[in-house]
DNA sequence: TTTGTCACTCATTGGCAGAGAGTGCCAATA
DNA sequence: TATTGGCACTCTCTGCCAATGAGTGACAAA
């Protein structure tokens, strides 16, 4: 309640006895695979800690007072709380290397693709979902920091112009614009050149803010220019929206945490229109590109407050993106951490070597 | 079993008495909204047919002998069979107009978008899912029949070339190709021009078959040419693969037909990698662009044999695509038929008027 | 041919007892 | 003083049984 008390609890976290740590670790390990409340006897039998169930019971009572575990009901075993997972992840988590076959799947799955960065990200989220048995997510390189490398205009049949924007990060986006009439080839090339001169080399964020002045005295197709300049068309804001790929909904269906249909429906709805989720996950980027784990209620998005997110960032040109997995808080953190880390590294490598 | 018998049953279908038709129609209507086996009393009470429950029971026995309904167990009401739905759809289906608000949603949801045809199709499947409360699906215009309107090469940083292909149907696709080194601007323009001369105006199917001869004596970047010509790179086959958008998985979660988790998982897996589904749904295109309904086991794909598909085709340039909804056989066919029909019309209109 | 009635079937529900898992507490122990 | 074994207690889960109720099939009457 009061800061002082919270501090007290914090101190207790630090001062957990060896035994309490061990019991907590065993309990969580066991719970992660069983999904059932863990009793003292189960721990005593499965892990040879050299202490009796009665002692474990006493220890578990202490852990419960610290808010690290809880009992669903009086005569049940214990289940970790968010705080328990937090402590486990921060201080008790061993490293668990991925297998050779998993590494191979990552290297083969996350590889150059003529579909470009978008296709690679799609594949990455599929690989993450498959290997983690959770939701696999990828967020495109932060568009606002992406440097526009080229902009090209292409006349289609009728009165349509296809605008192709290529970014240093390797991303390419196309936009279809309706213009007044067929623009002459010469005019189009001319306009392309001017646009490149005025916009190429700038970040999208920069372009968004200064587009009006930059294109103020430009000549060319009025409708095309208006499309670029008018706030109403909202092109630049839309371009700046990062893309999110989520795969693996089928993995959640069979998890006991989602046996409640309402809950399952809610999260599937979130997957299909993940508005807001991007900022939430991005917000937890670590500066040193390490693994970031947010647990349960630590997540801002309402819908995933009983889930955890294991994420890492990757490099793409001069900007970064984020990948990760989402699943119930009961997840194999150590394993997923090394999975996500390996995948992020592989993704950075693929995007860097230009093998894409 | 034998053709003769099948014919017998067919004849019986044709010769259903007025009363049998009415009872079947009532039974199906009721079952569609209740999802519970329908008893004779329920029909007698809800629909004023002027006959007693006992008579209805007799009629239902006849319908069961014809294979149009069945009893899950002895003391239960009746449930329609695939054949029952088939007959209902073919001969008893009234038309049910969509509401004004639904029409409005369709017209606003399926509208021009600077994301091009792909974005419009994505929106269409979302609108279909939302209004139908089932899965909404769209299949891109048949690529093999799509006429290539322009092909453009664009030098990116490093040794990458972005190939942009625009089709008459309004679709645009980009491909990233790794080349030996930076190609001079002049060479690139030159190559673009040659490619356009040799390929523009042809269907993708035509290009696939004749690409080797067509580009045989072309000069330009060897790696780029090899990419286009080599069977190994498989570009053209991949380009020819139609895109499928499916939305609305959240709608299925709460349907009693998918209370079995295995079943739900199976269909969500299908949604995420719908290999084969495209051909199945395409295969049922009607020539006259009307509504096509396939029921239960009529579907080829194993995973949707307890589902029905309501589909219609739309026009895009000089080729066609398909849209529709998928859901359990227990679906409001009349309503969905007019929904899909309206959506297909709107989609054709949007793609035609060049407002995209 | 239609209808009312009656016996019969079968899924569902609620109550209840017993089993089992697990705890908290306490006294004995090392 | 920390640990342990024992024991009473709590709570869930399962199976069983009877009652309920929806629905049918069959048959005789209208």
CSV table of N, CA, C and O in Angstrom, one decimal, chain A residues 149-261:
chain,number,residue,atom,x,y,z
A,149,UNK,N,15.3,6.3,-49.3
A,149,UNK,CA,16.4,6.3,-50.3
A,149,UNK,C,16.0,6.7,-51.7
A,149,UNK,O,16.8,7.4,-52.3
A,150,UNK,N,14.9,6.3,-52.1
A,150,UNK,CA,14.4,6.8,-53.4
A,150,UNK,C,12.9,6.8,-53.5
A,150,UNK,O,12.2,6.1,-52.8
A,151,UNK,N,12.4,7.8,-54.3
A,151,UNK,CA,11.0,7.8,-54.6
A,151,UNK,C,10.8,7.9,-56.1
A,151,UNK,O,11.6,8.6,-56.8
A,152,UNK,N,9.9,7.0,-56.6
A,152,UNK,CA,9.8,6.9,-58.0
A,152,UNK,C,8.3,6.9,-58.4
A,152,UNK,O,7.5,6.4,-57.7
A,153,UNK,N,8.1,7.6,-59.5
A,153,UNK,CA,6.7,7.6,-60.0
A,153,UNK,C,6.6,6.8,-61.3
A,153,UNK,O,7.5,6.7,-62.1
A,154,UNK,N,5.4,6.1,-61.3
A,154,UNK,CA,5.2,5.2,-62.4
A,154,UNK,C,3.8,5.3,-63.0
A,154,UNK,O,2.9,5.2,-62.2
A,155,UNK,N,3.7,5.6,-64.2
A,155,UNK,CA,2.4,5.8,-64.8
A,155,UNK,C,1.8,4.5,-65.1
A,155,UNK,O,2.3,3.6,-65.8
A,156,UNK,N,0.6,4.3,-64.6
A,156,UNK,CA,-0.2,3.1,-65.0
A,156,UNK,C,-1.2,3.5,-66.0
A,156,UNK,O,-1.3,4.6,-66.4
A,157,UNK,N,-1.9,2.5,-66.5
A,157,UNK,CA,-3.0,2.8,-67.4
A,157,UNK,C,-3.9,3.8,-66.8
A,157,UNK,O,-3.8,4.1,-65.6
A,158,UNK,N,-4.8,4.4,-67.5
A,158,UNK,CA,-5.8,5.3,-67.0
A,158,UNK,C,-5.1,6.5,-66.4
A,158,UNK,O,-4.0,6.9,-66.8
A,159,UNK,N,-5.7,7.1,-65.4
A,159,UNK,CA,-5.1,8.3,-64.8
A,159,UNK,C,-4.6,8.0,-63.4
A,159,UNK,O,-4.8,8.6,-62.4
A,160,UNK,N,-3.8,6.9,-63.3
A,160,UNK,CA,-3.3,6.5,-62.0
A,160,UNK,C,-1.8,6.5,-62.1
A,160,UNK,O,-1.2,6.1,-63.0
A,161,UNK,N,-1.2,6.9,-61.0
A,161,UNK,CA,0.2,6.9,-60.8
A,161,UNK,C,0.6,6.1,-59.6
A,161,UNK,O,0.0,6.2,-58.5
A,162,UNK,N,1.5,5.2,-59.8
A,162,UNK,CA,2.0,4.4,-58.7
A,162,UNK,C,3.3,5.0,-58.1
A,162,UNK,O,4.2,5.3,-58.9
A,163,UNK,N,3.2,5.4,-56.9
A,163,UNK,CA,4.3,6.0,-56.2
A,163,UNK,C,5.1,4.9,-55.5
A,163,UNK,O,4.5,4.2,-54.7
A,164,UNK,N,6.4,4.7,-55.8
A,164,UNK,CA,7.1,3.7,-55.1
A,164,UNK,C,8.1,4.4,-54.2
A,164,UNK,O,8.9,5.2,-54.6
A,165,UNK,N,8.1,4.0,-52.9
A,165,UNK,CA,9.1,4.6,-52.0
A,165,UNK,C,9.9,3.5,-51.4
A,165,UNK,O,9.5,2.5,-51.0
A,166,UNK,N,11.2,3.7,-51.5
A,166,UNK,CA,12.2,2.7,-51.0
A,166,UNK,C,13.0,3.3,-49.9
A,166,UNK,O,13.4,4.5,-50.0
A,167,UNK,N,13.1,2.6,-48.8
A,167,UNK,CA,13.8,3.1,-47.6
A,167,UNK,C,15.2,2.4,-47.4
A,167,UNK,O,15.3,1.2,-47.9
A,168,UNK,N,16.1,3.1,-46.7
A,168,UNK,CA,17.3,2.5,-46.4
A,168,UNK,C,17.2,1.2,-45.7
A,168,UNK,O,18.0,0.3,-45.8
A,169,UNK,N,16.1,1.0,-44.9
A,169,UNK,CA,16.0,-0.2,-44.1
A,169,UNK,C,15.7,-1.4,-45.0
A,169,UNK,O,15.6,-2.5,-44.5
A,170,UNK,N,15.4,-1.1,-46.2
A,170,UNK,CA,15.1,-2.2,-47.2
A,170,UNK,C,13.6,-2.3,-47.5
A,170,UNK,O,13.2,-3.1,-48.3
A,171,UNK,N,12.8,-1.6,-46.7
A,171,UNK,CA,11.4,-1.6,-46.9
A,171,UNK,C,11.0,-0.9,-48.2
A,171,UNK,O,11.7,0.1,-48.6
A,172,UNK,N,10.1,-1.4,-48.9
A,172,UNK,CA,9.5,-0.6,-50.0
A,172,UNK,C,8.0,-0.5,-49.9
A,172,UNK,O,7.4,-1.5,-49.4
A,173,UNK,N,7.5,0.6,-50.2
A,173,UNK,CA,6.0,0.8,-50.1
A,173,UNK,C,5.5,1.4,-51.4
A,173,UNK,O,6.2,2.2,-52.0
A,174,UNK,N,4.3,0.9,-51.8
A,174,UNK,CA,3.7,1.5,-53.0
A,174,UNK,C,2.4,2.2,-52.7
A,174,UNK,O,1.7,1.7,-51.8
A,175,UNK,N,2.1,3.3,-53.4
A,175,UNK,CA,0.9,4.0,-53.1
A,175,UNK,C,0.3,4.3,-54.5
A,175,UNK,O,1.0,4.7,-55.4
A,176,UNK,N,-1.0,4.2,-54.6
A,176,UNK,CA,-1.7,4.4,-55.8
A,176,UNK,C,-2.3,5.8,-55.7
A,176,UNK,O,-3.1,6.0,-54.8
A,177,UNK,N,-2.0,6.7,-56.7
A,177,UNK,CA,-2.6,8.0,-56.6
A,177,UNK,C,-3.4,8.3,-57.9
A,177,UNK,O,-2.9,8.0,-59.0
A,178,UNK,N,-4.6,8.8,-57.7
A,178,UNK,CA,-5.4,9.2,-58.9
A,178,UNK,C,-5.0,10.6,-59.3
A,178,UNK,O,-5.0,11.5,-58.5
A,179,UNK,N,-4.7,10.7,-60.6
A,179,UNK,CA,-4.3,12.1,-61.0
A,179,UNK,C,-5.3,12.6,-62.1
A,179,UNK,O,-6.2,11.8,-62.5
A,180,UNK,N,-5.2,13.8,-62.5
A,180,UNK,CA,-6.2,14.4,-63.4
A,180,UNK,C,-6.3,13.7,-64.8
A,180,UNK,O,-7.3,13.5,-65.3
A,181,UNK,N,-5.1,13.3,-65.3
A,181,UNK,CA,-5.1,12.7,-66.6
A,181,UNK,C,-3.8,12.1,-66.8
A,181,UNK,O,-2.9,12.2,-65.9
A,182,UNK,N,-3.6,11.4,-67.9
A,182,UNK,CA,-2.3,10.9,-68.1
A,182,UNK,C,-1.2,11.9,-68.1
A,182,UNK,O,-1.3,13.0,-68.8
A,183,UNK,N,-0.2,11.8,-67.3
A,183,UNK,CA,0.9,12.7,-67.3
A,183,UNK,C,2.0,12.3,-68.3
A,183,UNK,O,2.2,11.1,-68.4
A,184,UNK,N,2.5,13.2,-69.0
A,184,UNK,CA,3.5,12.8,-70.0
A,184,UNK,C,4.7,12.2,-69.3
A,184,UNK,O,5.1,12.5,-68.2
A,185,UNK,N,5.3,11.3,-70.0
A,185,UNK,CA,6.5,10.5,-69.5
A,185,UNK,C,7.6,11.5,-69.0
A,185,UNK,O,8.2,11.3,-68.0
A,186,UNK,N,7.8,12.5,-69.8
A,186,UNK,CA,8.9,13.4,-69.5
A,186,UNK,C,8.6,14.2,-68.2
A,186,UNK,O,9.4,14.3,-67.3
A,187,UNK,N,7.3,14.6,-68.1
A,187,UNK,CA,6.9,15.3,-66.9
A,187,UNK,C,7.1,14.4,-65.6
A,187,UNK,O,7.5,14.9,-64.6
A,188,UNK,N,6.7,13.2,-65.9
A,188,UNK,CA,6.8,12.2,-64.7
A,188,UNK,C,8.2,12.0,-64.3
A,188,UNK,O,8.5,12.1,-63.1
A,189,UNK,N,9.1,11.8,-65.2
A,189,UNK,CA,10.5,11.7,-64.9
A,189,UNK,C,11.1,12.9,-64.2
A,189,UNK,O,11.8,12.9,-63.2
A,190,UNK,N,10.6,14.0,-64.7
A,190,UNK,CA,11.0,15.3,-64.2
A,190,UNK,C,10.6,15.4,-62.7
A,190,UNK,O,11.4,15.7,-61.8
A,191,UNK,N,9.3,15.1,-62.5
A,191,UNK,CA,8.8,15.2,-61.1
A,191,UNK,C,9.5,14.2,-60.2
A,191,UNK,O,9.8,14.5,-59.1
A,192,UNK,N,9.7,13.0,-60.7
A,192,UNK,CA,10.5,12.0,-59.9
A,192,UNK,C,11.8,12.6,-59.4
A,192,UNK,O,12.2,12.5,-58.2
A,193,UNK,N,12.5,13.2,-60.4
A,193,UNK,CA,13.8,13.7,-60.1
A,193,UNK,C,13.7,14.8,-59.0
A,193,UNK,O,14.5,14.8,-58.1
A,194,UNK,N,12.7,15.7,-59.2
A,194,UNK,CA,12.6,16.8,-58.2
A,194,UNK,C,12.3,16.2,-56.8
A,194,UNK,O,12.9,16.6,-55.8
A,195,UNK,N,11.4,15.3,-56.8
A,195,UNK,CA,11.0,14.7,-55.5
A,195,UNK,C,12.2,14.0,-54.8
A,195,UNK,O,12.4,14.2,-53.6
A,196,UNK,N,13.0,13.3,-55.6
A,196,UNK,CA,14.2,12.7,-55.1
A,196,UNK,C,15.1,13.7,-54.5
A,196,UNK,O,15.7,13.6,-53.4
A,197,UNK,N,15.3,14.8,-55.3
A,197,UNK,CA,16.2,15.9,-54.8
A,197,UNK,C,15.7,16.4,-53.5
A,197,UNK,O,16.5,16.7,-52.6
A,198,UNK,N,14.4,16.6,-53.4
A,198,UNK,CA,13.9,17.3,-52.2
A,198,UNK,C,13.7,16.4,-51.0
A,198,UNK,O,13.7,16.8,-49.8
A,199,UNK,N,13.5,15.1,-51.2
A,199,UNK,CA,13.1,14.2,-50.1
A,199,UNK,C,14.1,13.1,-49.8
A,199,UNK,O,14.2,12.7,-48.7
A,200,UNK,N,14.8,12.6,-50.8
A,200,UNK,CA,15.6,11.4,-50.6
A,200,UNK,C,16.7,11.8,-49.6
A,200,UNK,O,17.2,12.9,-49.6
A,201,UNK,N,17.0,10.9,-48.7
A,201,UNK,CA,18.1,11.1,-47.7
A,201,UNK,C,17.5,11.6,-46.4
A,201,UNK,O,18.2,11.6,-45.4
A,202,UNK,N,16.2,11.9,-46.4
A,202,UNK,CA,15.6,12.4,-45.1
A,202,UNK,C,14.9,11.2,-44.5
A,202,UNK,O,14.4,10.3,-45.1
A,203,UNK,N,14.7,11.3,-43.2
A,203,UNK,CA,13.9,10.3,-42.5
A,203,UNK,C,12.4,10.7,-42.7
A,203,UNK,O,12.1,11.8,-43.0
A,204,UNK,N,11.6,9.6,-42.6
A,204,UNK,CA,10.2,9.8,-42.9
A,204,UNK,C,9.6,10.8,-41.8
A,204,UNK,O,8.8,11.7,-42.2
A,205,UNK,N,10.1,10.7,-40.6
A,205,UNK,CA,9.6,11.7,-39.6
A,205,UNK,C,9.9,13.1,-40.0
A,205,UNK,O,9.1,14.0,-39.9
A,206,UNK,N,11.1,13.3,-40.5
A,206,UNK,CA,11.5,14.6,-41.0
A,206,UNK,C,10.6,15.1,-42.1
A,206,UNK,O,10.1,16.2,-42.2
A,207,UNK,N,10.4,14.2,-43.0
A,207,UNK,CA,9.6,14.6,-44.2
A,207,UNK,C,8.2,15.0,-43.8
A,207,UNK,O,7.6,15.9,-44.2
A,208,UNK,N,7.6,14.2,-42.8
A,208,UNK,CA,6.3,14.4,-42.4
A,208,UNK,C,6.1,15.9,-41.9
A,208,UNK,O,5.2,16.6,-42.1
A,209,UNK,N,7.2,16.3,-41.1
A,209,UNK,CA,7.1,17.6,-40.5
A,209,UNK,C,7.3,18.8,-41.5
A,209,UNK,O,6.8,19.9,-41.3
A,210,UNK,N,8.1,18.5,-42.5
A,210,UNK,CA,8.5,19.6,-43.4
A,210,UNK,C,8.0,19.5,-44.8
A,210,UNK,O,8.4,20.3,-45.6
A,211,UNK,N,7.1,18.6,-45.0
A,211,UNK,CA,6.7,18.4,-46.4
A,211,UNK,C,6.1,19.6,-47.1
A,211,UNK,O,6.3,19.9,-48.3
A,212,UNK,N,5.4,20.4,-46.3
A,212,UNK,CA,4.7,21.5,-46.9
A,212,UNK,C,5.7,22.6,-47.4
A,212,UNK,O,5.6,23.0,-48.6
A,213,UNK,N,6.7,22.9,-46.6
A,213,UNK,CA,7.7,23.9,-47.1
A,213,UNK,C,8.5,23.3,-48.3
A,213,UNK,O,8.8,23.9,-49.3
A,214,UNK,N,8.9,22.0,-48.1
A,214,UNK,CA,9.8,21.4,-49.1
A,214,UNK,C,9.2,21.4,-50.5
A,214,UNK,O,9.9,21.5,-51.5
A,215,UNK,N,7.9,21.1,-50.6
A,215,UNK,CA,7.3,21.0,-51.9
A,215,UNK,C,6.5,22.3,-52.3
A,215,UNK,O,5.8,22.3,-53.3
A,216,UNK,N,6.7,23.3,-51.5
A,216,UNK,CA,6.0,24.6,-51.8
A,216,UNK,C,6.0,25.1,-53.2
A,216,UNK,O,5.0,25.3,-53.8
A,217,UNK,N,7.2,25.2,-53.7
A,217,UNK,CA,7.4,25.8,-55.0
A,217,UNK,C,7.7,24.8,-56.1
A,217,UNK,O,8.4,25.1,-57.1
A,218,UNK,N,7.2,23.6,-55.9
A,218,UNK,CA,7.4,22.5,-56.9
A,218,UNK,C,6.4,22.6,-58.0
A,218,UNK,O,5.2,22.9,-57.8
A,219,UNK,N,6.8,22.4,-59.2
A,219,UNK,CA,5.8,22.3,-60.3
A,219,UNK,C,5.6,20.8,-60.7
A,219,UNK,O,6.4,20.0,-60.4
A,220,UNK,N,4.5,20.6,-61.4
A,220,UNK,CA,4.1,19.2,-61.8
A,220,UNK,C,2.7,19.0,-61.6
A,220,UNK,O,1.9,19.9,-61.5
A,221,UNK,N,2.2,17.7,-61.7
A,221,UNK,CA,0.8,17.4,-61.6
A,221,UNK,C,0.2,18.0,-60.3
A,221,UNK,O,0.6,17.6,-59.2
A,222,UNK,N,-0.7,18.8,-60.5
A,222,UNK,CA,-1.3,19.5,-59.3
A,222,UNK,C,-1.9,18.4,-58.3
A,222,UNK,O,-1.8,18.5,-57.1
A,223,UNK,N,-2.6,17.5,-58.9
A,223,UNK,CA,-3.3,16.5,-58.0
A,223,UNK,C,-2.3,15.7,-57.2
A,223,UNK,O,-2.5,15.3,-56.1
A,224,UNK,N,-1.2,15.3,-57.9
A,224,UNK,CA,-0.2,14.5,-57.3
A,224,UNK,C,0.5,15.3,-56.2
A,224,UNK,O,0.7,14.8,-55.0
A,225,UNK,N,0.7,16.6,-56.5
A,225,UNK,CA,1.4,17.4,-55.5
A,225,UNK,C,0.5,17.6,-54.3
A,225,UNK,O,0.9,17.6,-53.1
A,226,UNK,N,-0.8,17.9,-54.6
A,226,UNK,CA,-1.8,18.1,-53.5
A,226,UNK,C,-1.8,16.8,-52.6
A,226,UNK,O,-1.9,16.9,-51.4
A,227,UNK,N,-1.8,15.7,-53.3
A,227,UNK,CA,-1.8,14.4,-52.5
A,227,UNK,C,-0.6,14.3,-51.5
A,227,UNK,O,-0.8,13.9,-50.4
A,228,UNK,N,0.5,14.8,-52.0
A,228,UNK,CA,1.7,14.7,-51.1
A,228,UNK,C,1.6,15.8,-50.0
A,228,UNK,O,2.1,15.5,-48.9
A,229,UNK,N,1.1,16.9,-50.3
A,229,UNK,CA,1.1,18.0,-49.4
A,229,UNK,C,0.0,18.1,-48.4
A,229,UNK,O,0.1,18.4,-47.2
A,230,UNK,N,-1.2,17.8,-48.9
A,230,UNK,CA,-2.4,18.0,-48.1
A,230,UNK,C,-2.4,17.1,-46.9
A,230,UNK,O,-2.1,15.9,-46.9
A,231,UNK,N,-2.7,17.8,-45.8
A,231,UNK,CA,-2.9,17.0,-44.5
A,231,UNK,C,-4.0,16.0,-44.7
A,231,UNK,O,-3.9,14.9,-44.1
A,232,UNK,N,-5.0,16.3,-45.5
A,232,UNK,CA,-6.2,15.5,-45.5
A,232,UNK,C,-5.8,14.1,-46.1
A,232,UNK,O,-6.4,13.1,-45.6
A,233,UNK,N,-5.0,14.0,-47.0
A,233,UNK,CA,-4.7,12.7,-47.6
A,233,UNK,C,-3.9,11.8,-46.6
A,233,UNK,O,-4.0,10.6,-46.7
A,234,UNK,N,-3.2,12.5,-45.7
A,234,UNK,CA,-2.7,11.7,-44.6
A,234,UNK,C,-1.6,10.6,-45.0
A,234,UNK,O,-1.3,9.7,-44.3
A,235,UNK,N,-1.1,10.8,-46.2
A,235,UNK,CA,-0.2,9.7,-46.7
A,235,UNK,C,1.0,9.5,-45.8
A,235,UNK,O,1.3,8.4,-45.4
A,236,UNK,N,1.6,10.6,-45.4
A,236,UNK,CA,2.8,10.5,-44.6
A,236,UNK,C,2.6,9.9,-43.2
A,236,UNK,O,3.4,9.1,-42.8
A,237,UNK,N,1.5,10.3,-42.6
A,237,UNK,CA,1.2,9.7,-41.4
A,237,UNK,C,0.9,8.2,-41.5
A,237,UNK,O,1.3,7.4,-40.7
A,238,UNK,N,0.2,7.8,-42.6
A,238,UNK,CA,0.0,6.4,-42.8
A,238,UNK,C,1.2,5.6,-43.1
A,238,UNK,O,1.4,4.5,-42.7
A,239,UNK,N,2.1,6.2,-43.9
A,239,UNK,CA,3.4,5.6,-44.2
A,239,UNK,C,4.2,5.4,-42.9
A,239,UNK,O,4.9,4.4,-42.8
A,240,UNK,N,4.0,6.3,-42.0
A,240,UNK,CA,4.8,6.2,-40.7
A,240,UNK,C,4.3,5.2,-39.8
A,240,UNK,O,4.9,4.9,-38.8
A,241,UNK,N,3.1,4.6,-40.1
A,241,UNK,CA,2.6,3.6,-39.2
A,241,UNK,C,3.4,2.3,-39.4
A,241,UNK,O,3.4,1.7,-40.5
A,242,UNK,N,3.9,1.8,-38.3
A,242,UNK,CA,4.7,0.6,-38.4
A,242,UNK,C,3.8,-0.6,-38.6
A,242,UNK,O,2.6,-0.7,-38.2
A,243,UNK,N,4.3,-1.6,-39.3
A,243,UNK,CA,3.5,-2.8,-39.6
A,243,UNK,C,3.8,-3.9,-38.6
A,243,UNK,O,4.9,-4.1,-38.1
A,244,UNK,N,2.7,-4.5,-38.2
A,244,UNK,CA,2.8,-5.6,-37.2
A,244,UNK,C,2.4,-6.9,-37.8
A,244,UNK,O,1.4,-7.0,-38.5
A,245,UNK,N,3.3,-7.9,-37.7
A,245,UNK,CA,2.9,-9.3,-38.2
A,245,UNK,C,2.7,-10.1,-36.9
A,245,UNK,O,3.6,-10.2,-36.1
A,246,UNK,N,1.5,-10.8,-36.8
A,246,UNK,CA,1.3,-11.7,-35.7
A,246,UNK,C,0.9,-13.1,-36.3
A,246,UNK,O,0.1,-13.1,-37.2
A,247,UNK,N,1.6,-14.1,-35.8
A,247,UNK,CA,1.2,-15.5,-36.3
A,247,UNK,C,1.1,-16.4,-35.1
A,247,UNK,O,1.6,-16.1,-34.0
A,248,UNK,N,0.4,-17.5,-35.3
A,248,UNK,CA,0.4,-18.5,-34.3
A,248,UNK,C,-0.9,-18.6,-33.4
A,248,UNK,O,-0.8,-19.2,-32.4
A,249,UNK,N,-2.0,-17.9,-33.9
A,249,UNK,CA,-3.2,-18.0,-33.1
A,249,UNK,C,-3.6,-19.4,-32.7
A,249,UNK,O,-4.1,-19.7,-31.6
A,250,UNK,N,-3.3,-20.3,-33.6
A,250,UNK,CA,-3.6,-21.7,-33.4
A,250,UNK,C,-2.9,-22.3,-32.1
A,250,UNK,O,-3.4,-23.2,-31.5
A,251,UNK,N,-1.8,-21.7,-31.8
A,251,UNK,CA,-1.1,-22.2,-30.6
A,251,UNK,C,-1.8,-21.9,-29.3
A,251,UNK,O,-1.7,-22.6,-28.3
A,252,UNK,N,-2.6,-20.8,-29.3
A,252,UNK,CA,-3.2,-20.3,-28.1
A,252,UNK,C,-4.5,-21.1,-27.8
A,252,UNK,O,-4.9,-21.3,-26.7
A,253,UNK,N,-5.1,-21.6,-28.9
A,253,UNK,CA,-6.4,-22.3,-28.7
A,253,UNK,C,-6.4,-23.4,-27.7
A,253,UNK,O,-7.3,-23.5,-26.9
A,254,UNK,N,-5.3,-24.2,-27.7
A,254,UNK,CA,-5.3,-25.3,-26.8
A,254,UNK,C,-4.7,-25.1,-25.5
A,254,UNK,O,-4.6,-26.0,-24.6
A,255,UNK,N,-4.3,-23.8,-25.2
A,255,UNK,CA,-3.7,-23.6,-23.9
A,255,UNK,C,-4.8,-23.4,-22.9
A,255,UNK,O,-5.8,-22.7,-23.1
A,256,UNK,N,-4.6,-24.0,-21.7
A,256,UNK,CA,-5.7,-24.0,-20.7
A,256,UNK,C,-6.0,-22.5,-20.3
A,256,UNK,O,-7.1,-22.2,-19.9
A,257,UNK,N,-5.0,-21.6,-20.4
A,257,UNK,CA,-5.3,-20.2,-20.0
A,257,UNK,C,-6.4,-19.6,-20.9
A,257,UNK,O,-7.0,-18.6,-20.5
A,258,UNK,N,-6.6,-20.2,-22.1
A,258,UNK,CA,-7.6,-19.6,-23.0
A,258,UNK,C,-8.8,-20.6,-23.2
A,258,UNK,O,-9.4,-20.6,-24.2
A,259,UNK,N,-9.0,-21.4,-22.2
A,259,UNK,CA,-10.2,-22.3,-22.3
A,259,UNK,C,-11.5,-21.4,-22.2
A,259,UNK,O,-12.5,-21.8,-22.7
A,260,UNK,N,-11.4,-20.2,-21.6
A,260,UNK,CA,-12.5,-19.3,-21.6
A,260,UNK,C,-12.6,-18.7,-23.0
A,260,UNK,O,-11.7,-18.0,-23.5
A,261,UNK,N,-13.8,-19.0,-23.6
A,261,UNK,CA,-14.0,-18.5,-25.0
A,261,UNK,C,-13.9,-17.0,-25.2
A,261,UNK,O,-13.4,-16.5,-26.2
